[in-house]
Coordinates of C-alpha atoms and ligand atoms in Angstrom, one line a residue:
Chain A
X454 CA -15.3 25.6 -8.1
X455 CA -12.0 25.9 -6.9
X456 CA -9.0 28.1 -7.5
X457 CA -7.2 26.2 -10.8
X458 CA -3.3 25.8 -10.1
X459 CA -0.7 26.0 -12.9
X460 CA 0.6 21.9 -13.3
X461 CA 3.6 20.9 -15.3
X462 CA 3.6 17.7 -16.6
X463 CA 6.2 15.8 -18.8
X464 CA 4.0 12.8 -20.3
X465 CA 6.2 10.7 -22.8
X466 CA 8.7 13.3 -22.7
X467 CA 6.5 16.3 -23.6
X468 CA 6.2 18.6 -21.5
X469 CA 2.7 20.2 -20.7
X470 CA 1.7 23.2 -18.8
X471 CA -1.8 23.2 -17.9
X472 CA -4.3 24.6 -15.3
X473 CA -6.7 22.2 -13.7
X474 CA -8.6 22.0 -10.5
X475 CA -6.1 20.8 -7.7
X476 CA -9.2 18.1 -7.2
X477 CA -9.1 16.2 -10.8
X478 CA -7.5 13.3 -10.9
X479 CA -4.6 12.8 -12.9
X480 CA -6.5 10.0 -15.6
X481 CA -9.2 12.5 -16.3
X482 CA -6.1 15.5 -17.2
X483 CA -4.5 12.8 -19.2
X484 CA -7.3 12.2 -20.9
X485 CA -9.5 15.3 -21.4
X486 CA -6.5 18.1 -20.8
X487 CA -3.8 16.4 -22.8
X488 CA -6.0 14.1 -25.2
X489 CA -4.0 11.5 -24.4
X490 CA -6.3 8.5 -23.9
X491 CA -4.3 5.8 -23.9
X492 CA -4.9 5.0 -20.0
X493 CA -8.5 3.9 -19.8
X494 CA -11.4 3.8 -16.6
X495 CA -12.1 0.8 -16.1
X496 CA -13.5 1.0 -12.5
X497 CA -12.5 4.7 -11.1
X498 CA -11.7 3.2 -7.5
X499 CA -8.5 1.7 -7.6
X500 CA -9.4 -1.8 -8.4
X501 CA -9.2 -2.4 -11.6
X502 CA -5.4 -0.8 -12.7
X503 CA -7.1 -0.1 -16.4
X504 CA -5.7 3.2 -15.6
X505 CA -2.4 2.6 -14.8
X506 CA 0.5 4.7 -16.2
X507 CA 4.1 5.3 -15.0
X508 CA 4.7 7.9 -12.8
X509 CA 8.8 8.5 -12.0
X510 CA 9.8 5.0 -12.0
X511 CA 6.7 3.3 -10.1
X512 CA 3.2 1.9 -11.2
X513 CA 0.4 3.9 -10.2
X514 CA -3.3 4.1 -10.6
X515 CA -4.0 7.0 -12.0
X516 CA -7.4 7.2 -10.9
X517 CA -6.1 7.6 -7.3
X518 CA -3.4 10.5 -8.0
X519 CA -4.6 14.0 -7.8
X520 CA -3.2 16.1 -10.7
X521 CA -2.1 18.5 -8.2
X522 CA 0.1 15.8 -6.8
X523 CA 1.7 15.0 -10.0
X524 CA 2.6 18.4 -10.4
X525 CA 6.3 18.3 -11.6
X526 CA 6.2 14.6 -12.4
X527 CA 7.8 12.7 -15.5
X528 CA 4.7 10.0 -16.7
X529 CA 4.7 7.3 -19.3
X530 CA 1.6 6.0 -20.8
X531 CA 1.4 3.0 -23.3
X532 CA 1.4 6.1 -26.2
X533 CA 5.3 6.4 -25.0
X534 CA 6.3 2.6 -25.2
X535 CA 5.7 2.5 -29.2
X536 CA 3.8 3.1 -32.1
X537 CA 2.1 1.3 -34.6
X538 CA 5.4 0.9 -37.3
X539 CA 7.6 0.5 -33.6
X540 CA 5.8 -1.7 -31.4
X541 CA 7.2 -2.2 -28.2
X542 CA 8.2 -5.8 -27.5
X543 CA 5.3 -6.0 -25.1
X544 CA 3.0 -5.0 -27.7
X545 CA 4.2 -7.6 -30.1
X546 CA 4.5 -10.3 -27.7
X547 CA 0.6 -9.6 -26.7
X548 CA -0.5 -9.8 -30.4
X549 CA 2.0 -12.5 -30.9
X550 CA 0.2 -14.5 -27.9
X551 CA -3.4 -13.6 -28.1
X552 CA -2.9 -11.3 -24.6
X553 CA -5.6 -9.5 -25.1
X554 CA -9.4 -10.2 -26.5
X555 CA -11.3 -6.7 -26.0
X556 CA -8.0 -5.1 -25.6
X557 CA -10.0 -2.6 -22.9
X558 CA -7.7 -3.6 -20.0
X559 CA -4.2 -3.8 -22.0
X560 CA -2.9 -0.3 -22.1
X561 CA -3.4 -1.1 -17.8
X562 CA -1.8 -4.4 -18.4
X563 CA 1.0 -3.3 -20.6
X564 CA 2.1 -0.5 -19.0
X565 CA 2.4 -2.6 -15.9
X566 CA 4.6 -5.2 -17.2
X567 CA 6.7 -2.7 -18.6
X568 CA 7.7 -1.6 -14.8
X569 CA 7.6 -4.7 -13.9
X570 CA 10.3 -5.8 -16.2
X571 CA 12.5 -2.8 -15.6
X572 CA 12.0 -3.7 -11.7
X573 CA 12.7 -7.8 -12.7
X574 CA 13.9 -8.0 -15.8
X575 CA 13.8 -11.6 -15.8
X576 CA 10.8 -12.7 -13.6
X577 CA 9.2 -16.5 -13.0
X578 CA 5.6 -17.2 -14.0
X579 CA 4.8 -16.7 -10.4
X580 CA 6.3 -13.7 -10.3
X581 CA 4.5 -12.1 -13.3
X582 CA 1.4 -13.1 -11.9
X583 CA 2.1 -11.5 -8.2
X584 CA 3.6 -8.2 -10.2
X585 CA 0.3 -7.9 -12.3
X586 CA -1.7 -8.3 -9.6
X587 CA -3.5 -5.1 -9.9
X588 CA -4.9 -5.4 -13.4
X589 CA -8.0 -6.9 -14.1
X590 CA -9.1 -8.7 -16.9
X591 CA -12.2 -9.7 -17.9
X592 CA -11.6 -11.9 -21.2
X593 CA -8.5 -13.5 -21.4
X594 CA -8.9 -15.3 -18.4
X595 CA -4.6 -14.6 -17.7
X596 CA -3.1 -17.3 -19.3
X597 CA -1.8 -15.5 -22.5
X598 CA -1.5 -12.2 -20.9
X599 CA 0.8 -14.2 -18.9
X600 CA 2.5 -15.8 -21.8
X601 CA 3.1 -12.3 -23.6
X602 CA 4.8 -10.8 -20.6
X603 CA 7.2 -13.8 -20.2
X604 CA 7.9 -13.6 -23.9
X605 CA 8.5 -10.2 -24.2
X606 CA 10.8 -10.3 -21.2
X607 CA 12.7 -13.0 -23.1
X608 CA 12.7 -10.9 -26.1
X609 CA 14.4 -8.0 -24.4
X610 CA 16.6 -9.9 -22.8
X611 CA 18.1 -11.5 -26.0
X612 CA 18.0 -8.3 -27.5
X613 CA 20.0 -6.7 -25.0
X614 CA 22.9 -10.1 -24.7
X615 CA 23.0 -9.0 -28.7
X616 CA 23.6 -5.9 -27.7
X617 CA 26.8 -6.5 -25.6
Chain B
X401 CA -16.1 10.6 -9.0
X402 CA -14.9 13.6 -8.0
X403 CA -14.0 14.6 -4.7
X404 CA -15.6 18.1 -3.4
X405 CA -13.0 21.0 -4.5
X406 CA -10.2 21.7 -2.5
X407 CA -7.2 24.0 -1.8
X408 CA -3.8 21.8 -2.8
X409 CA -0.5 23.1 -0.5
X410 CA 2.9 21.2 -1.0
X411 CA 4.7 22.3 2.1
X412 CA 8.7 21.7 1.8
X413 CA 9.7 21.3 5.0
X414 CA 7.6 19.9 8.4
X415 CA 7.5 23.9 10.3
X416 CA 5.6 24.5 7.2
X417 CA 3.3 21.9 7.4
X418 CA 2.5 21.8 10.7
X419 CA 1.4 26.0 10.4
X420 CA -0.5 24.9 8.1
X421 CA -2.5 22.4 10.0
X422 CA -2.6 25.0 12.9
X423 CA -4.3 27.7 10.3
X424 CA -6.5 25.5 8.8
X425 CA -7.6 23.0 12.1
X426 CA -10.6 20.9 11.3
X427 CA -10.3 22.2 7.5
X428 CA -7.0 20.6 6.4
X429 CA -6.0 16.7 6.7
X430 CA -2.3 15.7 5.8
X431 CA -2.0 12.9 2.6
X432 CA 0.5 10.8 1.7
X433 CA 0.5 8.0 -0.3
X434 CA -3.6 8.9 -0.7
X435 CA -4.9 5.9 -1.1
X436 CA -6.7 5.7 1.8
X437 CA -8.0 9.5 1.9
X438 CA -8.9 9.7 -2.0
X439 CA -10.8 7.1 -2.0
X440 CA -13.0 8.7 0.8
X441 CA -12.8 12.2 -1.1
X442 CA -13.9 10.6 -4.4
X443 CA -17.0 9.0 -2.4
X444 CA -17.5 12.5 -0.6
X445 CA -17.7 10.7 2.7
X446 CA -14.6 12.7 3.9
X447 CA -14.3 16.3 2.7
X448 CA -10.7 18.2 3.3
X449 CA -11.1 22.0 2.1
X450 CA -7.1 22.1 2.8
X451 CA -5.3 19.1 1.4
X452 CA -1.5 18.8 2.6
X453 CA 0.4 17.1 0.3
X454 CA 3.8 15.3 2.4
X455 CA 6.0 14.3 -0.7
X456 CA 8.0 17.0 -0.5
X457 CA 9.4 16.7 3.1
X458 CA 12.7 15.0 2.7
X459 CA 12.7 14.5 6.9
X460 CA 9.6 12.2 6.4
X461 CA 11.6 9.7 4.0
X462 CA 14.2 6.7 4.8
X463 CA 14.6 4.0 6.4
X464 CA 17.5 3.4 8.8
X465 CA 19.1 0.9 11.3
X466 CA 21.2 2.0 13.8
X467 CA 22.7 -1.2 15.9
X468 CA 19.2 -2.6 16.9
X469 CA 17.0 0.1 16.0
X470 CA 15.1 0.6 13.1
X471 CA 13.5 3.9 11.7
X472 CA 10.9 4.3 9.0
X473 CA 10.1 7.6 8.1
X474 CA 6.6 8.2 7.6
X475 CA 6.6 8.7 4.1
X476 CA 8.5 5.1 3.3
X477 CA 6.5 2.8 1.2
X478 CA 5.2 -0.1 1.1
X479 CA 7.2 -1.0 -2.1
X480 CA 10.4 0.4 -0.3
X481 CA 10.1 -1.8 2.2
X482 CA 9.6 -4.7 0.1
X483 CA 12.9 -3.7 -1.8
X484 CA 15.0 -2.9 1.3
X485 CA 17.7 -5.7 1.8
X486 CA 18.5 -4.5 5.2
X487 CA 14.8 -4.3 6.5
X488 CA 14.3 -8.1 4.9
X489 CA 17.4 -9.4 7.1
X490 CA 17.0 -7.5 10.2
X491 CA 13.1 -7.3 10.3
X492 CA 11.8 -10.2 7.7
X493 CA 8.4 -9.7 8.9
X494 CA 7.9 -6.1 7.6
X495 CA 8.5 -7.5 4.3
X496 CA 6.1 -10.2 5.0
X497 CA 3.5 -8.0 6.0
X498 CA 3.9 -5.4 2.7
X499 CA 3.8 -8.6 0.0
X500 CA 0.7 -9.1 1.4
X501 CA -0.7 -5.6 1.3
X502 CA -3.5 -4.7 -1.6
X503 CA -1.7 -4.7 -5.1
X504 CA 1.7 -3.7 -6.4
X505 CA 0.5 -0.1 -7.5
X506 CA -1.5 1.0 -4.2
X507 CA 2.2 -0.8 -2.4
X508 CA 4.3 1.6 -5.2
X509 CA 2.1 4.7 -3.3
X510 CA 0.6 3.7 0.0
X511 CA 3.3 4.6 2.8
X512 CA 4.2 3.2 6.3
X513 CA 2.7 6.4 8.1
X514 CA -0.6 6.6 6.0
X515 CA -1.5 3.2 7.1
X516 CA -0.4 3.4 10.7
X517 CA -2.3 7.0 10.9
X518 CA -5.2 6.7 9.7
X519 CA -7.0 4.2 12.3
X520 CA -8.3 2.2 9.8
X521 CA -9.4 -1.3 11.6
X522 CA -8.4 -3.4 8.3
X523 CA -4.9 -1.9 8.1
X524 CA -2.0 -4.6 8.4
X525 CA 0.7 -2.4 9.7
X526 CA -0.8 -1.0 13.0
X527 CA -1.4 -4.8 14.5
X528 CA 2.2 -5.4 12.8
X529 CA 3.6 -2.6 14.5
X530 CA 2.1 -3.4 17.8
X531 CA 3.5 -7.0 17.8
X532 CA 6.8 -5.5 17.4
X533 CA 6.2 -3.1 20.7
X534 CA 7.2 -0.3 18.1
X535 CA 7.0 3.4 19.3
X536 CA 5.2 6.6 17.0
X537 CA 6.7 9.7 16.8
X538 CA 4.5 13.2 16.4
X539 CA 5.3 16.3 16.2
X540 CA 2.9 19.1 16.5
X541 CA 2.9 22.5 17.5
X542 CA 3.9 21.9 21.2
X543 CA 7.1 19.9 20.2
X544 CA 7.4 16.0 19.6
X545 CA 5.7 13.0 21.7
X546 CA 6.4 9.3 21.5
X547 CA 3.7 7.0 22.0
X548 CA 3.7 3.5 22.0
X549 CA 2.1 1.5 19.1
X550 CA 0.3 -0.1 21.5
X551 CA -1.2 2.8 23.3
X552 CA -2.2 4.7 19.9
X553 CA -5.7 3.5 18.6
X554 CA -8.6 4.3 20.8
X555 CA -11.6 3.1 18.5
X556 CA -12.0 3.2 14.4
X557 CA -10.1 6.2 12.8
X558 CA -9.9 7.7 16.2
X559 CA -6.4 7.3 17.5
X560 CA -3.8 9.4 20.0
X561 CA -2.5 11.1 17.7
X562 CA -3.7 14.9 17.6
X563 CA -5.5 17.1 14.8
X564 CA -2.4 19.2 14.8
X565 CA -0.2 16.9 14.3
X566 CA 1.9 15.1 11.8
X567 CA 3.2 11.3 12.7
X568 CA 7.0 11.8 11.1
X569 CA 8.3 8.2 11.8
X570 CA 7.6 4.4 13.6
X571 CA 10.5 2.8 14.8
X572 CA 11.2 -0.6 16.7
X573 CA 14.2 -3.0 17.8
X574 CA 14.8 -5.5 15.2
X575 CA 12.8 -8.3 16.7
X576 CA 14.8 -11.9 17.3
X577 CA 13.2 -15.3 17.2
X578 CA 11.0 -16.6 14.5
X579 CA 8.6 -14.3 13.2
X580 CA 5.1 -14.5 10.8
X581 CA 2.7 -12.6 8.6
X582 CA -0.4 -14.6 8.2
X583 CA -3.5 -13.4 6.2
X584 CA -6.6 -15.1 4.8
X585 CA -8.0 -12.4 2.3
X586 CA -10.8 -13.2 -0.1
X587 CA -8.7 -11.8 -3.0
X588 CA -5.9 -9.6 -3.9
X589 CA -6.6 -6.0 -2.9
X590 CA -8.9 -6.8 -0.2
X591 CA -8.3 -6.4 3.6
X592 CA -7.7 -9.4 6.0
X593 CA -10.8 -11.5 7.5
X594 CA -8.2 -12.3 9.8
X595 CA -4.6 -11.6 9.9
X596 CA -2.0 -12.4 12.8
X597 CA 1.7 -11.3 13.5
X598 CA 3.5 -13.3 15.8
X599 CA 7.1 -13.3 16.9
X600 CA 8.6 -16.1 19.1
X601 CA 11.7 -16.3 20.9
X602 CA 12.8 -20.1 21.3
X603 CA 15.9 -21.1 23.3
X604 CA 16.5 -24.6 23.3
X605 CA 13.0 -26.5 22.4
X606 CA 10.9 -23.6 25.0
X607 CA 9.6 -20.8 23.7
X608 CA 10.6 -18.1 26.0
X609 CA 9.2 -14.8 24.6
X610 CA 5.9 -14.2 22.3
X611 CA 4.0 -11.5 20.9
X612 CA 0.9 -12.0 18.9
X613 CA -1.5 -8.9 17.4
X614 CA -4.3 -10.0 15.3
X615 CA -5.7 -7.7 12.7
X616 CA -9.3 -6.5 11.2
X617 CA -11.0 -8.6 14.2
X618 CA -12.2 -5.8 16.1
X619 CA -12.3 -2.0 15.6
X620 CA -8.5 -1.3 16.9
X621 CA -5.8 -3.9 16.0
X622 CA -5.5 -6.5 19.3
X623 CA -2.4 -6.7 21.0
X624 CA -3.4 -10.1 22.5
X625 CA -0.7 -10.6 25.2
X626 CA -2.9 -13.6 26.9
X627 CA -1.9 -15.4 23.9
X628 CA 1.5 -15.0 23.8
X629 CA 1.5 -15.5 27.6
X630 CA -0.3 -19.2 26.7
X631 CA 2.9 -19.8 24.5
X632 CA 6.0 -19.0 26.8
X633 CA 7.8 -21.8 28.8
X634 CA 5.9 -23.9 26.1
X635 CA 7.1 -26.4 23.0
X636 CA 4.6 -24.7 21.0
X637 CA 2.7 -27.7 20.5
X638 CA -1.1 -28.7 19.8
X639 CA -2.2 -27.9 23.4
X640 CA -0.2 -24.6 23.9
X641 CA -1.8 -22.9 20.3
X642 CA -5.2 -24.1 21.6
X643 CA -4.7 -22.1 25.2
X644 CA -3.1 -19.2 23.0
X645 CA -6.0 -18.9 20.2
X646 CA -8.6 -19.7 23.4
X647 CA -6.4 -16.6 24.9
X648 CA -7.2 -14.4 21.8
X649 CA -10.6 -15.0 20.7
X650 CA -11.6 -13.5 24.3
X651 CA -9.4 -10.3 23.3
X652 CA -11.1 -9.7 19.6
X653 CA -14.8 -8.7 18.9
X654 CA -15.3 -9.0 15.0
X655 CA -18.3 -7.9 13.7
X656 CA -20.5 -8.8 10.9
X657 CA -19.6 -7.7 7.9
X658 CA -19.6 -8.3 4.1
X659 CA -16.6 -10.7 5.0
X660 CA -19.0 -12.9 7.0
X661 CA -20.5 -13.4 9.9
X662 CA -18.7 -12.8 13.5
X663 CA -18.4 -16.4 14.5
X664 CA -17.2 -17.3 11.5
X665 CA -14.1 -14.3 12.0
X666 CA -13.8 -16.1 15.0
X667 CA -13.2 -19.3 13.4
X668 CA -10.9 -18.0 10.7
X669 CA -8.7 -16.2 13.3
X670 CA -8.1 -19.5 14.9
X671 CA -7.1 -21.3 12.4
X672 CA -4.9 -18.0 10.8
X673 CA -2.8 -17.6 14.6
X674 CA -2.3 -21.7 14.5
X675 CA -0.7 -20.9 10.8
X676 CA 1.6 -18.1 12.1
X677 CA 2.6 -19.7 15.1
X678 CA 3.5 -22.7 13.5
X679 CA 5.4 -20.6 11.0
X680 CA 7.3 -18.5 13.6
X681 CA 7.8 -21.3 15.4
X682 CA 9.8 -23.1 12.7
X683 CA 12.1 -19.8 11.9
X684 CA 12.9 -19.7 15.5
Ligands
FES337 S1 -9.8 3.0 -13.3 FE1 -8.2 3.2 -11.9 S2 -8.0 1.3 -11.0 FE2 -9.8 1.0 -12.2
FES338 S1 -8.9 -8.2 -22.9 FE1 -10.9 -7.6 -22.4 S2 -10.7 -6.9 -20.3 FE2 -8.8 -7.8 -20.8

């Protein structure tokens, strides 16, 4: 065992202080700290993006971020993008177009696109597919996970032209 | 997985870094975007008692051009240079390089200096670097050295870099001529079976100037300067690509691995240099 170090961590805009091991890995203090498991292990060595969350304003894996290097960080996981009476448009558009089947990789998936989209708002096909590159899927086989992320993207588009 | 336990420092400026490298020696490595060294730590096949976190050294970071010169800091991403609109006019092939680096979350952490550092023979960025001629800066407790990109790796993971210490930035002139990223991977995320940078100069329908590394084909990237020399005073045509890739299979020694056999590594980085040298060729 190692000395524990004091972590601050603002996941979905609460703010946590914890102690933890410098050694865990930021999914397992997301999951068994902070109870927040959302993010899912898929494959535990970067492969699989299961575990992916937000961290600042990039996509990471958070199987292969030490808490300790989180320390001070702002993170979104898909519990911050909505909620069962507010779904994001992501969420709607995958239940909308059958995204998911198992629904093990789609927190991964959906919190992926939802970078994605703030990094290209208004991406090709091609595009979507290079951008989700890192998340695996063993059911849907792409198409419709595909599908949803275009639609959403055209959903928030319209809603923001509304908006102006 | 967890990695064996470790001490966790956050040094703020590079002074501090580098004493603590000197008080911790073969104890402490440096980490940056991690996603090398974690995955090592996780499997316990590297163990770091000291772990030096960089991403709070503000000299590491940016990338700038200055006339001709161009200046990573070690910390720069992968993503960032993707994103950079002066790297993608001045220096296309960076970009080239990074799209075609593991996934969009390992790009969004895995930096510049992490994969130049670490030695590792499937790394893109070292043969990249040495087909640019580009020069590493270290700094350690004696002061700072440059060394060439071409001169840095010795054999796998062992490279001229020192245990105390810390590569701060690669830089290079902003190449000219027609330049190309080609890599056969088996799928996204993996590491080349072959890769090759090229950069030709053309003037008029000659080429006057080439550089060609090749990358994962033996345990050090391959500067392969045979091959470019097959190129110059040449159209580029069928006979001049067959000298140059005749030129750099006897520069490479792949070995066997989960990829496939050597000849065939042979075979792929044959047909992957005829790809980026007809690709340069046409930018040029
Ligand atoms: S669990 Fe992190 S990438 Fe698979
Ligand atoms: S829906 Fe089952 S793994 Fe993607």
């Amino acid at each position: 065992m190692s000395k524990k170090m004091q972590i601050t961590l603002t996941v979905n805009g609460t703010r946590h202080e914890l102690l933890a091991e410098p050694r865990e890995l930021l999914i397992h203090v997301l999951r068994e700290r902070l109870n927040i498991t959302g993010p899912h292990i898929g494959c535990e060595t970067s492969h699989c993006g299961a575990c992916t969350v937000i961290m600042g304003d990039r996509s990471v894996k958070s199987c292969t971020v030490f808490a300790a290097q989180a320390d001070g960080a702002s993170i979104t996981t898909i519990e911050g993008l909505g909620t069962p009476d507010a779904l994001h448009p992501l969420q709607e558009a995958f239940r909308e177009h059958h995204g998911l089947q198992c629904g093990f990789c789609t927190p991964g998936m959906i919190t992926r696109a939802a970078q994605l989209l703030k990094e290209n708002p208004d991406p090709t096909e091609e595009e979507v597919r290079f951008g989700m590159a890192g998340n695996l899927c063993r059911c849907t086989g792409y198409q419709n996970i595909v599908k949803s992320v275009l639609a959403a993207a055209a959903t928030i588009n319209a809603a923001k032209e509304a908006a102006e | 997985m967890i990695p064996a336990a470790f001490e966790y420092h956050r040094p703020g400026d590079l002074p501090a870094a580098l004493a603590l490298l000197q008080e911790h020696g073969d104890d402490a490595r440096v980490i940056a975007g991690g996603h090398s060294l974690i995955p090592m730590m996780k499997l316990r096949m590297a163990e770091v008692p000291h772990l030096i976190d960089l991403q709070a050294i503000d000299a590491l970071r940016g990338i700038t051009i200055d006339g001709h010169r161009i200046t990573l800091g070690a910390m720069v991403t992968q993503a960032e240079i993707i994103a950079h609109a002066g790297l993608t006019t001045h220096a296309p092939i960076l970009r080239e390089a990074a799209l075609q680096i593991a996934d969009p979350q390992v790009r969004a952490m895995g930096t510049v200096g992490g994969n130049v550092a670490n030695g590792d023979p499937g790394n893109d960025m070292p043969g990249l670097m040495q087909c640019l001629n580009a020069t590493f800066h270290v700094t350690g407790p004696a002061g700072s050295r440059d060394i060439p990109a071409r001169e840095f790796y010795e054999s796998a993971y062992l490279t001229a870099r020192e245990d105390d210490e810390i590569l701060t930035a690669v830089s290079f002139d902003a190449p000219t001529g027609g330049q190309a990223y080609e890599k056969q991977k088996r799928k996204i995320g993996d590491y080349a079976t072959a890769a090759a940078a090229v950069i030709l100069t053309r003037l008029g329908d000659r080429c006057t100037a080439a550089s060609i590394a090749m990358t994962n084909l033996s345990d050090t990237p391959i500067w392969a300067e045979a091959a470019g020399e097959a190129l110059v005073g040449t159209a580029c045509g069928e006979d001049a690509v067959i000298a140059a890739i005749t030129a750099m299979q006897a520069a490479i020694d792949p070995s066997e691995d989960n990829r496939g056999p050597a000849e065939f590594k042979r075979h792929a980085a044959g047909i992957i240099l005829a790809r980026a040298i007809a690709r340069a060729w046409s930018r040029a």
